[in-house]
Amino acid sequence: MSVYIGNLSHEVEDNDIRQVFLKYGVVKRILVSTNQKTGEKRGFAVVEMETDSQEMAAISALVGTEWMGYTLKVNRARTVADAR
């Protein structure tokens, strides 16, 4: 399971996200979505943590939180398998 975090500032960096999620456990990977043509950030990211319980703790704590001037949308990330 991974965590989807949306409505992010376009100024956010991987390390900014890492610092927030480290409060809830071990961060394995962060993928900040960017436009392939322009390289601009698209306002969302996916964070993978070490355990499902860490991810659930982060979701519970961060949903609706205001960060960098934006109200975050945080939930379980959908996978290709979920779409089937």
Short mmCIF file of N, CA, C and O in Angstrom, two decimals:
data_model
loop_
_atom_site.label_atom_id
_atom_site.label_comp_id
_atom_site.label_asym_id
_atom_site.label_seq_id
_atom_site.Cartn_x
_atom_site.Cartn_y
_atom_site.Cartn_z
N MET A 1 0.84 -1.19 0.00
CA MET A 1 0.00 0.00 0.00
C MET A 1 0.87 1.24 0.00
O MET A 1 1.92 1.27 0.63
N SER A 2 0.43 2.24 -0.69
CA SER A 2 1.11 3.52 -0.72
C SER A 2 0.11 4.61 -0.41
O SER A 2 -1.09 4.41 -0.45
N VAL A 3 0.64 5.79 -0.11
CA VAL A 3 -0.19 6.93 0.26
C VAL A 3 -0.18 7.95 -0.88
O VAL A 3 0.89 8.34 -1.35
N TYR A 4 -1.36 8.36 -1.33
CA TYR A 4 -1.52 9.43 -2.29
C TYR A 4 -1.63 10.73 -1.49
O TYR A 4 -2.38 10.80 -0.53
N ILE A 5 -0.87 11.74 -1.88
CA ILE A 5 -0.97 13.05 -1.24
C ILE A 5 -1.16 14.08 -2.34
O ILE A 5 -0.32 14.26 -3.22
N GLY A 6 -2.34 14.69 -2.35
CA GLY A 6 -2.71 15.63 -3.40
C GLY A 6 -2.90 17.03 -2.88
O GLY A 6 -2.90 17.28 -1.67
N ASN A 7 -3.09 17.94 -3.81
CA ASN A 7 -3.23 19.37 -3.55
C ASN A 7 -1.96 19.92 -2.91
O ASN A 7 -2.00 20.72 -1.98
N LEU A 8 -0.83 19.48 -3.45
CA LEU A 8 0.48 19.94 -2.97
C LEU A 8 0.88 21.24 -3.65
O LEU A 8 0.56 21.46 -4.82
N SER A 9 1.64 22.02 -2.94
CA SER A 9 2.26 23.20 -3.52
C SER A 9 3.18 22.76 -4.65
O SER A 9 3.86 21.73 -4.54
N HIS A 10 3.26 23.52 -5.69
CA HIS A 10 4.17 23.20 -6.79
C HIS A 10 5.63 23.50 -6.42
O HIS A 10 6.53 23.20 -7.19
N GLU A 11 5.82 24.07 -5.25
CA GLU A 11 7.17 24.36 -4.75
C GLU A 11 7.73 23.23 -3.90
O GLU A 11 8.89 23.25 -3.52
N VAL A 12 6.91 22.23 -3.57
CA VAL A 12 7.32 21.17 -2.65
C VAL A 12 8.43 20.32 -3.26
O VAL A 12 8.48 20.08 -4.46
N GLU A 13 9.34 19.89 -2.42
CA GLU A 13 10.45 19.03 -2.82
C GLU A 13 10.32 17.68 -2.10
O GLU A 13 9.66 17.57 -1.07
N ASP A 14 10.99 16.66 -2.63
CA ASP A 14 10.97 15.34 -2.01
C ASP A 14 11.31 15.40 -0.52
O ASP A 14 10.66 14.76 0.30
N ASN A 15 12.34 16.16 -0.19
CA ASN A 15 12.78 16.23 1.20
C ASN A 15 11.72 16.84 2.11
O ASN A 15 11.61 16.46 3.27
N ASP A 16 10.96 17.80 1.60
CA ASP A 16 9.87 18.39 2.39
C ASP A 16 8.86 17.31 2.76
O ASP A 16 8.44 17.20 3.92
N ILE A 17 8.49 16.50 1.79
CA ILE A 17 7.52 15.43 2.01
C ILE A 17 8.12 14.40 2.97
O ILE A 17 7.45 13.93 3.90
N ARG A 18 9.38 14.05 2.76
CA ARG A 18 10.04 13.07 3.62
C ARG A 18 10.01 13.51 5.09
O ARG A 18 9.71 12.71 5.97
N GLN A 19 10.29 14.77 5.34
CA GLN A 19 10.30 15.27 6.72
C GLN A 19 8.93 15.14 7.38
O GLN A 19 8.84 14.82 8.57
N VAL A 20 7.87 15.37 6.64
CA VAL A 20 6.52 15.24 7.18
C VAL A 20 6.20 13.78 7.48
O VAL A 20 5.72 13.44 8.56
N PHE A 21 6.51 12.89 6.55
CA PHE A 21 6.14 11.48 6.70
C PHE A 21 7.04 10.72 7.66
O PHE A 21 6.62 9.69 8.21
N LEU A 22 8.25 11.19 7.91
CA LEU A 22 9.14 10.53 8.87
C LEU A 22 8.56 10.50 10.28
O LEU A 22 8.92 9.65 11.08
N LYS A 23 7.63 11.40 10.57
CA LYS A 23 6.98 11.42 11.88
C LYS A 23 6.15 10.16 12.11
O LYS A 23 5.82 9.83 13.23
N TYR A 24 5.81 9.46 11.02
CA TYR A 24 4.91 8.30 11.10
C TYR A 24 5.60 6.98 10.82
O TYR A 24 4.98 5.93 10.91
N GLY A 25 6.89 7.01 10.48
CA GLY A 25 7.63 5.78 10.24
C GLY A 25 8.71 5.94 9.19
O GLY A 25 9.14 7.04 8.87
N VAL A 26 9.13 4.81 8.64
CA VAL A 26 10.21 4.76 7.65
C VAL A 26 9.66 5.01 6.25
O VAL A 26 8.75 4.31 5.81
N VAL A 27 10.20 6.01 5.57
CA VAL A 27 9.80 6.33 4.20
C VAL A 27 10.69 5.55 3.24
O VAL A 27 11.90 5.71 3.24
N LYS A 28 10.07 4.67 2.46
CA LYS A 28 10.83 3.85 1.50
C LYS A 28 11.03 4.56 0.17
O LYS A 28 12.10 4.46 -0.43
N ARG A 29 9.99 5.29 -0.27
CA ARG A 29 10.08 5.92 -1.60
C ARG A 29 9.09 7.06 -1.71
O ARG A 29 8.00 7.00 -1.15
N ILE A 30 9.47 8.10 -2.45
CA ILE A 30 8.60 9.23 -2.73
C ILE A 30 8.65 9.48 -4.23
O ILE A 30 9.72 9.59 -4.82
N LEU A 31 7.47 9.56 -4.83
CA LEU A 31 7.38 9.87 -6.26
C LEU A 31 6.53 11.12 -6.43
O LEU A 31 5.32 11.08 -6.24
N VAL A 32 7.18 12.24 -6.75
CA VAL A 32 6.46 13.49 -7.00
C VAL A 32 6.16 13.53 -8.50
O VAL A 32 7.06 13.43 -9.33
N SER A 33 4.89 13.65 -8.83
CA SER A 33 4.48 13.63 -10.24
C SER A 33 4.87 14.94 -10.92
O SER A 33 4.66 16.03 -10.39
N THR A 34 5.44 14.79 -12.11
CA THR A 34 5.82 15.97 -12.91
C THR A 34 5.29 15.80 -14.34
O THR A 34 5.09 14.70 -14.82
N ASN A 35 5.10 16.93 -14.99
CA ASN A 35 4.72 16.95 -16.39
C ASN A 35 5.93 16.50 -17.21
O ASN A 35 7.00 17.09 -17.09
N GLN A 36 5.77 15.48 -18.04
CA GLN A 36 6.90 14.95 -18.80
C GLN A 36 7.48 15.95 -19.79
O GLN A 36 8.68 15.94 -20.06
N LYS A 37 6.65 16.82 -20.33
CA LYS A 37 7.14 17.78 -21.32
C LYS A 37 7.82 18.98 -20.69
O LYS A 37 8.85 19.43 -21.16
N THR A 38 7.23 19.51 -19.61
CA THR A 38 7.74 20.75 -19.03
C THR A 38 8.59 20.53 -17.77
O THR A 38 9.34 21.41 -17.38
N GLY A 39 8.43 19.37 -17.13
CA GLY A 39 9.15 19.11 -15.89
C GLY A 39 8.51 19.75 -14.67
O GLY A 39 9.00 19.61 -13.55
N GLU A 40 7.40 20.48 -14.88
CA GLU A 40 6.73 21.14 -13.76
C GLU A 40 6.01 20.12 -12.89
O GLU A 40 5.47 19.13 -13.41
N LYS A 41 5.99 20.38 -11.60
CA LYS A 41 5.29 19.49 -10.68
C LYS A 41 3.79 19.61 -10.90
O LYS A 41 3.28 20.67 -11.20
N ARG A 42 3.08 18.47 -10.74
CA ARG A 42 1.66 18.41 -11.02
C ARG A 42 0.78 18.54 -9.78
O ARG A 42 -0.43 18.46 -9.87
N GLY A 43 1.39 18.68 -8.60
CA GLY A 43 0.60 18.93 -7.39
C GLY A 43 0.21 17.70 -6.62
O GLY A 43 -0.63 17.77 -5.73
N PHE A 44 0.81 16.55 -6.95
CA PHE A 44 0.55 15.36 -6.14
C PHE A 44 1.76 14.45 -6.12
O PHE A 44 2.67 14.58 -6.94
N ALA A 45 1.76 13.54 -5.14
CA ALA A 45 2.87 12.61 -4.97
C ALA A 45 2.33 11.31 -4.39
O ALA A 45 1.22 11.25 -3.87
N VAL A 46 3.15 10.28 -4.47
CA VAL A 46 2.86 9.00 -3.84
C VAL A 46 4.03 8.69 -2.91
O VAL A 46 5.19 8.80 -3.30
N VAL A 47 3.68 8.31 -1.68
CA VAL A 47 4.69 8.00 -0.67
C VAL A 47 4.51 6.54 -0.25
O VAL A 47 3.41 6.12 0.10
N GLU A 48 5.59 5.79 -0.31
CA GLU A 48 5.57 4.40 0.14
C GLU A 48 6.33 4.32 1.46
O GLU A 48 7.46 4.80 1.56
N MET A 49 5.68 3.74 2.45
CA MET A 49 6.30 3.59 3.75
C MET A 49 6.57 2.11 4.02
O MET A 49 6.13 1.25 3.27
N GLU A 50 7.28 1.84 5.10
CA GLU A 50 7.71 0.47 5.38
C GLU A 50 6.56 -0.49 5.71
O GLU A 50 6.58 -1.64 5.30
N THR A 51 5.57 0.00 6.45
CA THR A 51 4.48 -0.89 6.83
C THR A 51 3.12 -0.23 6.56
O THR A 51 3.01 1.00 6.49
N ASP A 52 2.11 -1.07 6.42
CA ASP A 52 0.75 -0.57 6.23
C ASP A 52 0.30 0.27 7.42
O ASP A 52 -0.39 1.27 7.25
N SER A 53 0.68 -0.14 8.63
CA SER A 53 0.25 0.61 9.81
C SER A 53 0.86 2.01 9.84
O SER A 53 0.21 2.97 10.27
N GLN A 54 2.09 2.15 9.36
CA GLN A 54 2.71 3.48 9.28
C GLN A 54 1.97 4.33 8.26
O GLN A 54 1.73 5.52 8.49
N GLU A 55 1.61 3.74 7.14
CA GLU A 55 0.89 4.47 6.11
C GLU A 55 -0.48 4.91 6.61
O GLU A 55 -0.90 6.04 6.38
N MET A 56 -1.18 4.03 7.31
CA MET A 56 -2.50 4.37 7.85
C MET A 56 -2.39 5.49 8.90
O MET A 56 -3.25 6.37 8.96
N ALA A 57 -1.35 5.46 9.71
CA ALA A 57 -1.13 6.51 10.70
C ALA A 57 -0.91 7.86 10.01
O ALA A 57 -1.45 8.88 10.44
N ALA A 58 -0.13 7.85 8.95
CA ALA A 58 0.13 9.09 8.21
C ALA A 58 -1.15 9.62 7.57
O ALA A 58 -1.44 10.82 7.63
N ILE A 59 -1.93 8.73 6.97
CA ILE A 59 -3.19 9.14 6.34
C ILE A 59 -4.11 9.77 7.37
O ILE A 59 -4.65 10.86 7.17
N SER A 60 -4.30 9.09 8.50
CA SER A 60 -5.19 9.58 9.56
C SER A 60 -4.76 10.94 10.08
O SER A 60 -5.59 11.81 10.33
N ALA A 61 -3.46 11.12 10.23
CA ALA A 61 -2.95 12.37 10.80
C ALA A 61 -2.95 13.53 9.81
O ALA A 61 -3.12 14.69 10.22
N LEU A 62 -2.76 13.24 8.54
CA LEU A 62 -2.53 14.32 7.56
C LEU A 62 -3.75 14.72 6.73
O LEU A 62 -3.74 15.80 6.15
N VAL A 63 -4.77 13.89 6.67
CA VAL A 63 -5.92 14.21 5.84
C VAL A 63 -6.53 15.55 6.28
O VAL A 63 -6.76 15.78 7.45
N GLY A 64 -6.70 16.46 5.33
CA GLY A 64 -7.29 17.76 5.61
C GLY A 64 -6.36 18.77 6.25
O GLY A 64 -6.77 19.89 6.54
N THR A 65 -5.11 18.40 6.45
CA THR A 65 -4.13 19.29 7.06
C THR A 65 -3.74 20.41 6.09
O THR A 65 -3.60 20.17 4.89
N GLU A 66 -3.56 21.60 6.60
CA GLU A 66 -3.07 22.69 5.75
C GLU A 66 -1.55 22.69 5.81
O GLU A 66 -0.95 22.66 6.89
N TRP A 67 -0.92 22.70 4.62
CA TRP A 67 0.54 22.65 4.53
C TRP A 67 0.98 23.48 3.33
O TRP A 67 0.47 23.30 2.23
N MET A 68 1.87 24.42 3.58
CA MET A 68 2.41 25.29 2.54
C MET A 68 1.29 26.05 1.81
O MET A 68 1.36 26.28 0.61
N GLY A 69 0.23 26.37 2.56
CA GLY A 69 -0.86 27.15 2.00
C GLY A 69 -1.93 26.35 1.28
O GLY A 69 -2.84 26.92 0.67
N TYR A 70 -1.86 25.03 1.32
CA TYR A 70 -2.82 24.16 0.64
C TYR A 70 -3.40 23.15 1.62
O TYR A 70 -2.70 22.66 2.50
N THR A 71 -4.67 22.82 1.46
CA THR A 71 -5.30 21.78 2.27
C THR A 71 -5.06 20.44 1.58
O THR A 71 -5.49 20.23 0.45
N LEU A 72 -4.34 19.55 2.26
CA LEU A 72 -3.93 18.29 1.67
C LEU A 72 -5.07 17.31 1.50
O LEU A 72 -5.96 17.21 2.33
N LYS A 73 -5.00 16.57 0.41
CA LYS A 73 -5.87 15.42 0.18
C LYS A 73 -4.96 14.20 0.35
O LYS A 73 -3.98 14.06 -0.36
N VAL A 74 -5.27 13.38 1.32
CA VAL A 74 -4.42 12.23 1.63
C VAL A 74 -5.28 10.98 1.75
O VAL A 74 -6.27 10.97 2.48
N ASN A 75 -4.92 9.95 0.99
CA ASN A 75 -5.65 8.69 1.08
C ASN A 75 -4.79 7.56 0.54
O ASN A 75 -3.66 7.78 0.12
N ARG A 76 -5.37 6.37 0.57
CA ARG A 76 -4.67 5.21 0.05
C ARG A 76 -4.50 5.38 -1.45
O ARG A 76 -5.45 5.71 -2.16
N ALA A 77 -3.29 5.17 -1.94
CA ALA A 77 -3.03 5.30 -3.38
C ALA A 77 -3.64 4.12 -4.12
O ALA A 77 -3.58 2.99 -3.64
N ARG A 78 -4.25 4.38 -5.24
CA ARG A 78 -4.80 3.32 -6.08
C ARG A 78 -3.69 2.72 -6.90
O ARG A 78 -2.81 3.43 -7.40
N THR A 79 -3.75 1.42 -7.10
CA THR A 79 -2.77 0.74 -7.94
C THR A 79 -3.48 0.27 -9.20
O THR A 79 -4.70 0.31 -9.30
N VAL A 80 -2.71 -0.21 -10.15
CA VAL A 80 -3.29 -0.75 -11.38
C VAL A 80 -4.20 -1.93 -11.03
O VAL A 80 -5.28 -2.08 -11.61
N ALA A 81 -3.83 -2.74 -10.05
CA ALA A 81 -4.65 -3.88 -9.66
C ALA A 81 -5.99 -3.42 -9.09
O ALA A 81 -7.01 -4.08 -9.27
N ASP A 82 -6.02 -2.27 -8.39
CA ASP A 82 -7.27 -1.73 -7.84
C ASP A 82 -8.25 -1.34 -8.94
O ASP A 82 -9.44 -1.39 -8.76
N ALA A 83 -7.73 -0.92 -10.07
CA ALA A 83 -8.56 -0.44 -11.17
C ALA A 83 -9.27 -1.58 -11.91
O ALA A 83 -10.21 -1.35 -12.64
N ARG A 84 -8.79 -2.78 -11.71
CA ARG A 84 -9.37 -3.93 -12.45
C ARG A 84 -10.60 -4.46 -11.81
O ARG A 84 -11.00 -4.41 -10.80
#
